Coordinates of C-alpha atoms and ligand atoms in Angstrom, one line a residue:
M1 CA 42.6 152.3 121.2
C2 CA 46.2 153.8 122.1
G3 CA 48.9 151.4 122.9
I4 CA 50.8 151.4 126.0
V5 CA 54.1 149.8 126.8
G6 CA 56.3 149.4 129.8
Y7 CA 59.6 147.7 130.9
I8 CA 61.1 147.4 134.4
G9 CA 64.3 144.9 134.7
H10 CA 67.9 145.2 133.8
R11 CA 68.1 146.1 130.1
D12 CA 68.0 149.5 128.8
A13 CA 64.2 150.4 128.7
Y14 CA 64.4 153.1 125.9
P15 CA 65.0 150.6 122.7
I16 CA 62.4 148.0 124.0
I17 CA 59.6 150.9 124.6
I18 CA 60.2 152.4 121.3
K19 CA 60.3 149.2 119.3
G20 CA 57.3 148.0 121.2
L21 CA 55.6 151.3 120.3
K22 CA 56.3 151.0 116.8
R23 CA 54.5 147.7 116.9
L24 CA 51.4 149.1 118.3
E25 CA 51.2 151.9 116.4
Y26 CA 48.3 150.1 114.4
R27 CA 46.4 151.1 117.7
G28 CA 46.5 154.5 117.3
Y29 CA 49.2 157.0 116.1
D30 CA 48.5 160.6 116.3
S31 CA 50.9 161.4 119.1
A32 CA 53.6 159.3 121.4
G33 CA 55.3 159.7 124.4
I34 CA 57.9 157.9 126.9
T35 CA 58.7 158.4 130.6
L36 CA 62.3 156.9 131.6
F37 CA 63.2 156.3 135.0
N38 CA 66.0 155.6 137.4
A39 CA 66.5 158.3 140.3
A40 CA 65.1 160.9 138.4
S41 CA 62.3 160.8 135.8
V42 CA 62.5 162.1 132.5
V43 CA 59.1 162.9 130.0
V44 CA 59.2 163.4 126.3
K45 CA 56.1 163.4 124.0
T46 CA 54.8 165.0 120.8
K47 CA 52.3 165.2 118.5
G48 CA 53.0 162.5 115.7
K49 CA 54.1 159.3 115.4
V50 CA 56.6 157.1 117.3
A51 CA 59.3 158.0 114.5
D52 CA 58.7 161.8 115.6
L53 CA 59.1 160.9 119.2
E54 CA 62.6 159.4 118.3
Q55 CA 64.0 162.6 116.8
I56 CA 63.4 164.4 120.1
V57 CA 64.6 162.2 122.7
T58 CA 68.2 163.0 124.0
P59 CA 71.2 160.7 124.5
Q60 CA 71.2 161.8 128.0
A61 CA 67.5 161.1 128.7
K62 CA 67.7 157.7 126.9
S63 CA 70.9 156.3 128.7
G64 CA 71.3 154.0 131.7
K65 CA 67.4 154.0 132.5
T66 CA 65.9 150.4 133.2
L67 CA 62.4 151.4 133.8
G68 CA 60.0 153.0 131.5
L69 CA 56.4 153.5 130.0
G70 CA 55.3 154.5 126.5
H71 CA 52.4 155.3 124.8
T72 CA 50.8 155.9 121.1
R73 CA 47.7 157.7 121.2
W74 CA 44.3 157.8 119.2
A75 CA 42.9 161.0 120.8
T76 CA 39.7 160.9 122.4
H77 CA 39.6 163.8 124.7
G78 CA 41.6 166.8 123.4
I79 CA 43.0 167.3 120.0
P80 CA 46.1 165.5 118.9
S81 CA 48.9 167.8 120.6
D82 CA 51.8 167.7 122.6
L83 CA 50.2 168.7 125.6
N84 CA 47.6 166.0 125.2
S85 CA 49.8 163.2 124.8
H86 CA 50.9 160.7 127.3
P87 CA 52.4 159.9 129.6
H88 CA 50.8 162.5 131.9
L89 CA 52.3 163.8 135.2
S90 CA 50.7 164.7 138.4
N91 CA 50.6 168.2 139.7
S92 CA 53.8 167.3 142.0
G93 CA 55.6 165.8 138.9
K94 CA 56.3 162.8 140.7
I95 CA 53.6 160.3 139.3
A96 CA 53.3 159.7 135.6
I97 CA 50.5 157.6 133.9
V98 CA 50.2 155.9 130.4
H99 CA 46.3 155.0 129.6
N100 CA 44.3 153.3 127.0
G101 CA 40.6 154.0 127.3
I102 CA 38.3 156.6 128.6
I103 CA 37.3 157.9 132.1
E104 CA 33.6 158.8 131.4
N105 CA 33.2 161.0 134.7
Y106 CA 36.4 162.7 134.6
A107 CA 34.4 166.1 134.4
S108 CA 33.1 165.6 138.1
I109 CA 36.4 164.3 139.5
K110 CA 38.1 167.3 137.6
K111 CA 35.7 169.8 139.6
I112 CA 36.6 168.2 142.8
L113 CA 40.2 168.2 142.0
T114 CA 40.3 171.7 140.8
D115 CA 38.4 172.8 144.3
N116 CA 41.2 171.1 145.9
G117 CA 43.7 173.2 144.2
Y118 CA 44.7 171.0 141.4
H119 CA 45.5 172.4 138.0
F120 CA 45.7 170.9 134.4
K121 CA 47.5 171.5 131.5
S122 CA 45.7 169.1 128.8
D123 CA 42.2 168.6 128.0
T124 CA 42.3 164.6 128.9
D125 CA 40.8 162.4 131.0
T126 CA 44.1 160.8 131.9
E127 CA 45.6 163.9 133.5
V128 CA 42.6 163.8 135.7
L129 CA 43.1 160.0 136.4
V130 CA 46.9 160.7 137.5
N131 CA 45.9 163.5 139.7
L132 CA 43.2 161.6 141.4
I133 CA 45.8 159.1 142.2
E134 CA 48.2 161.7 143.6
Y135 CA 45.2 163.3 145.9
I136 CA 44.4 160.1 147.2
K137 CA 48.2 159.0 147.9
T138 CA 48.8 162.2 149.7
S139 CA 45.2 162.9 151.3
Q140 CA 45.4 159.2 152.7
K141 CA 48.9 158.5 153.1
A142 CA 48.7 155.6 150.9
T143 CA 51.1 153.5 148.7
I144 CA 51.0 154.2 145.0
G145 CA 49.6 150.7 144.5
Q146 CA 46.8 151.5 147.1
A147 CA 46.1 154.9 145.4
V148 CA 45.5 153.5 142.1
Q149 CA 43.3 150.9 143.6
I150 CA 41.2 153.4 145.6
A151 CA 41.2 155.9 142.7
L152 CA 40.0 153.1 140.2
T153 CA 37.1 152.4 142.2
Q154 CA 36.0 156.1 142.0
V155 CA 36.1 156.0 138.1
V156 CA 33.5 155.1 135.5
G157 CA 34.8 154.0 132.2
A158 CA 37.5 151.9 130.6
Y159 CA 41.2 151.5 131.2
A160 CA 44.4 149.9 130.7
I161 CA 47.1 151.9 132.8
A162 CA 50.3 151.9 133.7
V163 CA 51.7 154.1 136.6
V164 CA 55.0 154.8 138.1
D165 CA 56.0 157.0 141.1
T166 CA 59.2 158.5 141.9
D167 CA 58.7 157.8 145.6
R168 CA 58.9 154.2 144.4
P169 CA 61.4 154.0 141.8
G170 CA 61.5 150.3 141.6
E171 CA 57.8 149.6 140.9
V172 CA 55.2 150.0 138.1
V173 CA 51.5 149.6 138.7
V174 CA 49.2 148.2 136.0
A175 CA 45.5 147.8 135.9
K176 CA 42.7 146.8 133.7
L177 CA 39.0 147.1 132.9
G178 CA 37.7 146.8 129.4
S179 CA 41.0 147.7 127.5
P180 CA 43.5 145.1 127.0
L181 CA 46.7 144.7 129.0
A182 CA 49.3 141.9 128.7
V183 CA 52.5 141.5 130.9
G184 CA 55.4 139.5 129.6
I185 CA 57.2 137.8 132.6
G186 CA 61.1 137.4 131.8
K187 CA 63.9 136.7 134.0
D188 CA 64.0 139.5 136.9
E189 CA 62.3 141.8 134.1
Y190 CA 58.6 142.4 133.3
F191 CA 57.2 143.6 129.8
I192 CA 53.9 145.5 129.8
A193 CA 51.8 146.1 126.5
S194 CA 48.5 146.3 125.0
D195 CA 49.2 142.8 123.3
A196 CA 52.4 140.9 123.4
S197 CA 53.9 141.8 120.0
P198 CA 56.1 144.5 121.8
F199 CA 58.2 141.6 124.0
I200 CA 57.8 138.5 122.2
E201 CA 61.4 138.1 121.3
Y202 CA 62.1 138.5 125.1
T203 CA 59.7 136.2 126.6
N204 CA 56.6 134.1 125.4
R205 CA 55.2 133.7 129.1
T206 CA 52.6 136.1 129.5
I207 CA 49.8 137.2 131.9
Y208 CA 46.6 138.9 130.4
L209 CA 44.9 140.8 133.2
D210 CA 41.0 140.5 133.3
D211 CA 38.7 143.0 134.0
N212 CA 39.1 144.6 137.2
E213 CA 42.4 143.1 138.1
M214 CA 45.6 145.0 138.8
A215 CA 49.0 144.4 139.6
V216 CA 52.3 145.7 141.2
I217 CA 55.5 144.9 139.4
S218 CA 58.3 145.5 141.7
R219 CA 62.2 144.5 141.1
K220 CA 62.2 143.5 144.8
K221 CA 59.1 141.5 145.3
G222 CA 58.4 140.5 141.5
F223 CA 54.6 140.5 140.3
K224 CA 51.9 140.7 142.5
M225 CA 48.1 140.6 141.3
Y226 CA 45.1 142.0 143.2
S227 CA 41.3 142.3 142.7
I228 CA 40.4 146.1 142.2
T229 CA 37.3 145.8 143.7
S230 CA 37.8 143.5 146.6
D231 CA 41.6 143.8 147.7
K232 CA 41.9 140.2 147.2
V233 CA 45.4 138.5 146.3
L234 CA 45.1 136.7 142.9
T235 CA 46.8 134.0 141.5
P236 CA 48.0 134.9 137.9
K237 CA 47.6 132.5 135.1
V238 CA 50.6 132.4 133.1
Q239 CA 50.2 131.6 129.4
E240 CA 53.0 130.4 126.9
I241 CA 52.0 132.4 123.6
Q242 CA 52.7 131.4 120.1
L243 CA 53.9 134.6 118.1
S244 CA 56.8 134.6 116.0
L245 CA 58.7 137.9 115.1
E246 CA 58.4 136.9 111.6
T247 CA 54.8 137.0 111.6
I248 CA 54.5 140.7 112.7
E249 CA 56.8 141.9 110.3
K250 CA 56.6 143.1 106.9
S251 CA 58.6 139.9 105.3
G252 CA 59.9 142.2 102.3
F253 CA 56.3 143.7 101.4
D254 CA 56.4 147.5 101.4
Y255 CA 53.2 147.7 103.5
F256 CA 51.7 145.4 106.1
M257 CA 48.4 145.6 104.1
L258 CA 50.1 144.1 101.0
K259 CA 51.6 141.5 102.9
E260 CA 48.4 140.4 104.6
I261 CA 46.6 140.5 101.2
H262 CA 49.3 138.0 99.8
E263 CA 48.9 135.8 103.1
Q264 CA 45.2 135.0 102.5
P265 CA 46.1 131.5 101.0
S266 CA 48.2 130.4 103.8
A267 CA 45.7 132.1 106.4
I268 CA 42.6 130.6 104.9
T269 CA 44.3 127.2 105.2
D270 CA 45.1 127.7 109.0
T271 CA 41.5 128.6 109.4
F272 CA 40.3 125.3 108.2
R273 CA 43.3 123.0 109.3
G274 CA 41.8 120.3 111.4
R275 CA 38.3 121.6 110.8
L276 CA 37.5 120.7 107.3
H277 CA 37.2 116.8 106.9
V278 CA 36.0 116.8 103.0
D279 CA 36.8 112.9 102.7
T280 CA 34.4 112.2 105.6
Q281 CA 32.1 115.1 105.2
N282 CA 32.9 116.2 108.4
I283 CA 33.3 119.7 109.9
N284 CA 34.6 120.0 113.5
I285 CA 34.5 123.3 115.0
S286 CA 35.0 122.2 118.6
G287 CA 32.9 125.3 120.0
I288 CA 29.8 124.2 117.9
E289 CA 30.6 120.3 118.4
Q290 CA 30.4 121.0 122.4
N291 CA 27.1 123.2 122.0
K292 CA 25.4 121.2 119.2
A293 CA 22.1 121.2 120.8
V294 CA 22.4 125.0 121.5
F295 CA 22.6 125.6 117.6
E296 CA 19.9 122.9 116.8
N297 CA 17.2 124.4 119.1
A298 CA 18.0 127.9 118.4
Q299 CA 15.0 129.6 117.0
R300 CA 16.8 132.3 115.5
I301 CA 20.6 134.0 115.4
T302 CA 21.5 137.4 115.8
I303 CA 25.1 138.6 114.9
V304 CA 26.7 141.5 116.2
A305 CA 29.7 143.2 115.0
C306 CA 30.9 146.6 113.3
G307 CA 32.9 147.6 110.1
T308 CA 34.3 145.0 107.9
S309 CA 33.1 142.2 110.6
W310 CA 29.9 143.2 110.3
H311 CA 30.1 142.7 106.3
A312 CA 31.0 139.1 107.2
G313 CA 28.1 138.9 109.4
L314 CA 26.0 139.6 106.1
V315 CA 27.2 136.9 104.4
A316 CA 26.5 134.4 107.3
E317 CA 23.1 135.8 107.2
Y318 CA 22.5 134.7 103.8
L319 CA 24.2 131.6 104.1
F320 CA 22.8 130.4 107.5
E321 CA 19.4 131.0 106.3
D322 CA 19.7 129.2 102.9
A323 CA 21.8 126.5 104.3
A324 CA 20.5 125.6 108.1
R325 CA 17.1 127.5 107.5
I326 CA 17.5 129.5 111.1
P327 CA 16.2 133.1 110.7
V328 CA 19.3 135.3 111.1
E329 CA 19.5 139.1 111.9
V330 CA 22.6 140.9 111.4
E331 CA 23.0 144.1 113.8
Y332 CA 25.9 146.9 114.2
A333 CA 26.8 146.2 117.4
S334 CA 26.7 150.0 118.3
E335 CA 23.0 149.9 117.6
F336 CA 22.0 146.8 119.1
R337 CA 23.5 147.9 122.5
Y338 CA 21.8 150.9 123.0
R339 CA 18.0 149.9 121.9
N340 CA 16.3 147.4 123.7
P341 CA 16.6 144.2 121.5
V342 CA 14.5 141.1 121.6
I343 CA 16.7 138.3 122.8
N344 CA 15.3 135.5 124.5
K345 CA 16.9 132.4 126.5
G346 CA 18.0 130.1 124.0
D347 CA 18.9 132.6 121.3
V348 CA 22.1 132.3 119.8
V349 CA 24.1 135.6 119.3
I350 CA 27.3 135.5 117.2
A351 CA 30.0 138.3 117.9
I352 CA 32.5 138.7 114.8
S353 CA 35.7 140.8 115.7
Q354 CA 39.0 140.5 114.4
S355 CA 40.6 142.2 117.4
G356 CA 38.4 140.9 119.9
E357 CA 38.5 144.1 121.7
T358 CA 35.9 146.3 119.6
A359 CA 33.9 148.2 122.7
D360 CA 30.5 148.0 121.2
T361 CA 30.6 144.5 120.0
L362 CA 31.8 143.7 123.8
A363 CA 29.0 145.8 125.2
A364 CA 26.4 144.0 122.7
I365 CA 27.7 140.6 124.1
K366 CA 27.5 141.8 127.6
L367 CA 23.7 142.7 126.9
A368 CA 23.1 139.6 125.0
K369 CA 24.3 137.4 127.8
E370 CA 22.1 139.2 130.4
K371 CA 19.2 138.6 128.2
G372 CA 20.1 134.9 128.3
A373 CA 21.6 134.6 125.1
F374 CA 24.3 131.9 124.3
V375 CA 27.1 133.9 122.8
F376 CA 29.6 132.5 119.9
G377 CA 32.6 134.6 119.4
I378 CA 34.4 134.6 116.1
C379 CA 37.4 136.2 116.7
N380 CA 41.1 136.4 115.5
V381 CA 43.1 137.8 118.3
V382 CA 43.6 134.8 121.1
G383 CA 42.6 135.4 124.3
S384 CA 41.0 138.8 123.4
S385 CA 38.4 140.2 125.5
I386 CA 35.4 139.2 123.1
A387 CA 37.1 135.6 122.9
R388 CA 36.8 135.4 126.9
A389 CA 33.5 136.7 127.1
S390 CA 31.7 134.4 124.7
D391 CA 30.2 131.1 125.7
A392 CA 32.0 129.3 122.7
G393 CA 33.6 130.4 119.8
A394 CA 35.9 129.9 116.9
Y395 CA 39.2 131.7 116.2
T396 CA 39.8 132.5 112.6
H397 CA 43.7 131.9 112.9
A398 CA 44.6 134.5 110.5
G399 CA 47.6 135.5 112.5
P400 CA 48.3 139.2 113.2
E401 CA 46.9 141.5 111.0
I402 CA 48.6 144.9 111.4
G403 CA 47.2 147.0 108.5
V404 CA 44.4 149.0 109.9
A405 CA 42.3 148.0 106.8
S406 CA 41.1 144.4 107.5
T407 CA 41.9 142.0 104.6
K408 CA 43.0 138.5 105.7
A409 CA 40.8 139.0 108.9
F410 CA 37.6 139.2 106.7
T411 CA 38.3 136.4 104.4
T412 CA 39.2 134.1 107.2
Q413 CA 35.9 135.3 109.1
L414 CA 34.2 134.1 105.9
T415 CA 36.1 131.0 106.0
V416 CA 34.8 130.3 109.6
I417 CA 31.0 131.4 108.7
I418 CA 31.1 129.1 105.6
M419 CA 32.2 125.8 107.7
M420 CA 29.5 127.0 110.4
G421 CA 26.9 127.4 107.6
L422 CA 27.5 123.7 106.5
R423 CA 27.7 122.2 109.6
L424 CA 24.6 123.9 110.8
G425 CA 22.9 122.6 107.8
Q426 CA 24.1 119.2 108.3
L427 CA 22.9 119.4 111.9
K428 CA 19.5 120.8 111.2
G429 CA 19.2 118.1 108.0
T430 CA 18.6 121.0 105.6
I431 CA 21.5 120.7 103.5
D432 CA 21.8 117.4 101.3
K433 CA 25.0 115.6 101.0
H434 CA 25.7 116.5 97.5
D435 CA 25.7 120.3 98.2
F436 CA 27.6 119.7 101.2
D437 CA 30.4 118.1 99.5
R438 CA 30.5 120.6 96.6
V439 CA 31.0 123.5 98.9
A440 CA 33.2 121.7 101.3
K441 CA 35.3 120.6 98.4
Q442 CA 35.7 124.0 96.8
L443 CA 36.4 125.5 100.1
E444 CA 39.3 122.9 100.4
T445 CA 40.7 124.6 96.9
L446 CA 40.2 128.3 97.8
P447 CA 43.8 129.0 98.9
K448 CA 45.2 127.8 95.3
L449 CA 42.2 129.8 93.6
I450 CA 43.5 132.9 95.6
E451 CA 46.8 132.2 94.4
G452 CA 45.7 132.8 91.0
V453 CA 43.5 135.6 91.7
L454 CA 46.6 137.5 93.4
T455 CA 48.5 137.0 89.9
C456 CA 46.0 139.9 88.3
D457 CA 47.8 142.4 90.7
K458 CA 49.7 144.2 87.4
Q459 CA 46.3 144.3 85.9
I460 CA 44.6 145.9 88.7
E461 CA 47.5 148.4 89.1
K462 CA 46.8 149.4 85.5
I463 CA 43.0 149.8 86.3
A464 CA 44.1 151.9 89.6
R465 CA 46.4 154.4 87.5
E466 CA 43.2 155.1 85.4
Y467 CA 40.7 156.0 88.1
K468 CA 43.1 157.0 91.1
D469 CA 41.9 160.7 91.0
A470 CA 38.2 159.9 90.9
S471 CA 36.0 161.4 93.3
N472 CA 33.5 159.1 94.2
F473 CA 33.0 155.4 93.5
L474 CA 30.0 153.1 93.4
Y475 CA 30.5 149.6 94.2
L476 CA 27.4 147.1 93.5
G477 CA 26.6 143.6 93.9
R478 CA 23.7 141.2 94.2
G479 CA 22.9 138.4 96.8
Y480 CA 26.3 137.3 98.4
N481 CA 27.9 139.6 96.3
F482 CA 26.2 142.7 98.0
P483 CA 28.4 142.6 101.0
A484 CA 31.3 142.2 99.1
A485 CA 30.3 145.5 97.3
L486 CA 29.9 147.1 100.8
E487 CA 33.5 145.7 101.8
G488 CA 34.9 146.8 98.5
A489 CA 33.4 150.4 99.1
L490 CA 34.9 150.7 102.7
K491 CA 38.4 149.5 101.7
L492 CA 38.5 152.2 99.3
K493 CA 37.3 155.0 101.1
E494 CA 39.1 154.0 104.4
I495 CA 42.6 154.0 103.0
S496 CA 42.6 156.2 99.9
Y497 CA 39.9 158.9 101.1
I498 CA 37.6 158.6 97.8
H499 CA 34.2 158.7 98.6
A500 CA 32.6 155.0 97.9
E501 CA 29.1 153.6 98.2
G502 CA 28.3 149.9 98.5
Y503 CA 24.7 149.2 97.2
P504 CA 22.6 146.1 96.2
A505 CA 22.7 146.6 92.2
A506 CA 18.9 146.7 92.2
E507 CA 18.7 149.5 94.6
M508 CA 20.3 151.5 92.4
K509 CA 17.2 152.7 90.5
H510 CA 15.8 153.7 93.8
G511 CA 18.1 156.7 94.5
P512 CA 21.8 156.3 93.3
I513 CA 21.3 155.9 89.8
A514 CA 21.0 159.7 89.7
L515 CA 24.6 159.9 90.5
I516 CA 25.8 158.0 87.5
D517 CA 27.5 159.8 84.8
E518 CA 30.8 159.8 82.7
N519 CA 32.8 160.8 86.2
M520 CA 31.3 158.1 88.0
P521 CA 33.6 154.7 88.1
V522 CA 31.0 151.7 88.9
V523 CA 32.7 148.6 90.1
V524 CA 30.4 145.6 89.7
I525 CA 30.5 142.1 91.1
A526 CA 28.7 140.1 88.4
T527 CA 29.7 136.5 88.7
N528 CA 27.8 134.1 87.0
K529 CA 25.8 132.2 89.9
G530 CA 22.5 133.8 91.7
H531 CA 20.6 136.3 89.9
Y532 CA 23.0 136.5 87.0
E533 CA 20.4 137.9 84.2
K534 CA 19.2 140.6 86.8
I535 CA 22.8 141.9 87.3
V536 CA 23.6 141.9 83.6
S537 CA 20.2 144.1 83.1
N538 CA 21.8 146.3 85.9
V539 CA 25.1 146.8 84.2
Q540 CA 23.4 147.5 81.2
E541 CA 21.7 150.4 83.0
I542 CA 24.9 151.8 84.1
K543 CA 26.4 151.7 80.9
S544 CA 23.6 153.6 79.4
R545 CA 24.4 156.5 81.6
N546 CA 27.9 156.8 80.3
A547 CA 29.6 155.4 83.5
N548 CA 32.9 153.5 83.3
I549 CA 32.4 150.0 84.5
I550 CA 35.2 147.9 86.3
S551 CA 33.5 144.2 86.6
I552 CA 34.6 141.0 88.6
V553 CA 33.2 138.4 86.4
T554 CA 33.4 134.5 86.4
K555 CA 36.1 133.3 83.9
G556 CA 34.8 133.2 80.5
D557 CA 31.9 135.5 81.0
E558 CA 30.6 137.1 77.8
S559 CA 27.7 139.2 78.6
V560 CA 29.2 141.7 81.4
K561 CA 32.2 141.6 79.7
I562 CA 31.1 143.4 76.4
L563 CA 29.5 146.1 78.7
S564 CA 32.5 146.7 80.8
D565 CA 35.3 148.9 80.3
H566 CA 37.8 146.8 82.5
V567 CA 37.2 143.1 83.3
I568 CA 38.9 141.1 86.4
E569 CA 38.0 137.3 86.0
I570 CA 37.7 135.3 88.8
P571 CA 37.4 131.4 89.2
E572 CA 34.0 129.8 89.1
V573 CA 33.1 128.7 92.6
T574 CA 29.5 128.5 94.3
E575 CA 27.7 131.6 95.3
A576 CA 28.6 131.6 99.2
L577 CA 32.4 131.3 98.3
V578 CA 32.4 134.2 95.8
P579 CA 32.7 136.8 98.3
I580 CA 35.9 135.6 99.5
L581 CA 37.6 135.5 95.9
A582 CA 36.1 138.7 95.0
S583 CA 37.6 140.6 97.7
I584 CA 41.1 140.1 96.6
P585 CA 41.0 142.2 93.5
L586 CA 38.9 144.8 95.3
Q587 CA 41.5 144.9 98.3
L588 CA 44.4 145.3 95.6
L589 CA 42.5 148.0 93.5
S590 CA 42.1 149.8 97.1
Y591 CA 45.6 149.3 97.7
H592 CA 47.0 150.5 94.4
I593 CA 44.7 153.7 94.4
A594 CA 45.7 154.6 97.7
I595 CA 49.5 154.1 97.2
M596 CA 49.2 156.3 94.2
R597 CA 47.5 159.1 95.9
G598 CA 50.5 159.1 98.6
C599 CA 48.4 157.7 101.3
N600 CA 49.9 155.7 104.2
V601 CA 47.8 152.4 103.6
D602 CA 49.0 150.9 106.9
Q603 CA 47.9 153.9 108.9
P604 CA 44.9 155.7 107.5
R605 CA 44.1 158.9 108.9
N606 CA 41.5 159.2 111.8
L607 CA 41.5 155.4 112.3
A608 CA 42.8 152.6 114.7
K609 CA 42.9 148.8 114.4
S610 CA 41.5 148.2 117.7
V611 CA 38.2 150.3 118.7
T612 CA 38.0 150.4 122.4
V613 CA 36.1 153.5 122.6
E614 CA 32.3 153.4 122.3
Ligands
LIG1 C1 37.7 147.9 108.1 C2 38.1 147.4 109.5 C3 37.0 147.9 110.2 C4 36.9 146.9 111.5 C5 36.1 147.2 112.6 C6 35.8 146.1 113.5 O1 39.1 147.7 107.5 O2 39.1 147.0 109.9 O3 35.9 148.4 109.9 O4 36.2 146.0 110.8 O5 36.5 148.3 113.2 O6 36.9 145.7 114.2 P1 37.0 144.3 114.8 O7 36.7 143.3 113.7 O8 38.2 144.1 115.4 O9 36.0 144.0 115.8

């Protein structure tokens, strides 16, 4: 996590860096800092958000500096504090660094440096790295670029770094392993950032560094790229990125989360555009078409993901087994990678990730590839590490998701999964034409149906007012609605800090039912497909224990309605599509409750959008 921004060119660096940091705050927001540079350097940093940093940067510090680095932090080593904030300076004060990632062997390096007279002000691994660079620079009489390169061959961990040195005031050195780093190429100016959003109004020409790549960016010599491990000079690949300013701004909504909830109809349309052809009964996902034999011959599919993306994986398990009759397992990437999973050549591993940077998911992919699996990535962020590490894949095309709680990323992941399920069923000959046609047609109408569901916002706001002070919530669903219940509970807990649990409704009687009383609101997803009668019985069991029931039902439902305290109706669709529709009111419920409790829904405490630590 953490976001880094840098600028070297002819404009004032300060406003570019501050604006860039604000766009990257989704990556971490417990402290922020900046170094600005011409002949002399200044470093200002503080615990808190970028807005707090702005308050303490003096006009003198800002003016006339055309080179600078900034950082917004998500603490790993050391609590959020002024001292632990980045940039970190070397002991001489000459070298400054901003870092996103973790240096795992920092303790042993710190010991060597301490033995050589270095001292440390912070608890961070980053301060160790900048002093290692300085130690190498002075002891080996190296340039800053050489010193960075040698230092990086000695560290274990992950990093995207930008480094400046007052001995070379016209240069920035950047490097990457495991954490993302983009460089925007302007006319005689360069922008450095964790993703391209900080510089899209200046240039769309971007170089994404790959692992083990570094670059020296200099006013005189421009952009020179090298391999960290072999010293080789590399030829950078410049990409034209398609990101508009509008898509990363709030467009009149109070919060990104609300904007992104309302973007779901258009995001889902973008997901299936050009892929779903209802009239010809055809689904064209190029990553599948180019690898048909791999999917046809796969003995099983393993899905690896974290958090919300893992919930999407559960829906895939239900659908792929049902429609394509392929055994599917869904694993938390963080568990999968640390055990010794049985993965054989020819197995398909699907990695699901909005950011495409989640460290555990990335490590799971690496392990799966080592074992000979074919890896298919479902990612939102184009060009992300997971997208690049996969053998093939499908982008969700949801557009930037900036609110930390995933909303449109989830429903667009489900859209890709539904298309994949249909296509795999077609390839395996396990889905009949009629079913394919019915689901495909309904999928095409989903954006319209979601627009309808979004109109229940006011009703949900009222419900939220009634339950905003609850301490616990239970979310229940069966079949495809079980992952939807898990996702509803995660949404509530992460943005409102109310404890919430998702359960398969029938599991309730094996323990959780003991929790139910008049103080426990229960959200039940009880749509009319699947095991409807069974869930009606479950709702009855809850009612007889006096819980308040908020139910999500199919339009026109009678049986669940009479048992419920509040009813939210969604249109009738086939089972596999219900999690998409049911997610909309659940997202809105969490949003309103969190707002009423005074929480910052876009930046919930302790969280970050892109989890690049393990
Ligand atoms: C919850 C949420 C997280 C992410 C998880 C994985 O709203 O956003 O649980 O789903 O951190 O992130 P990605 O999908 O980027 O791999």
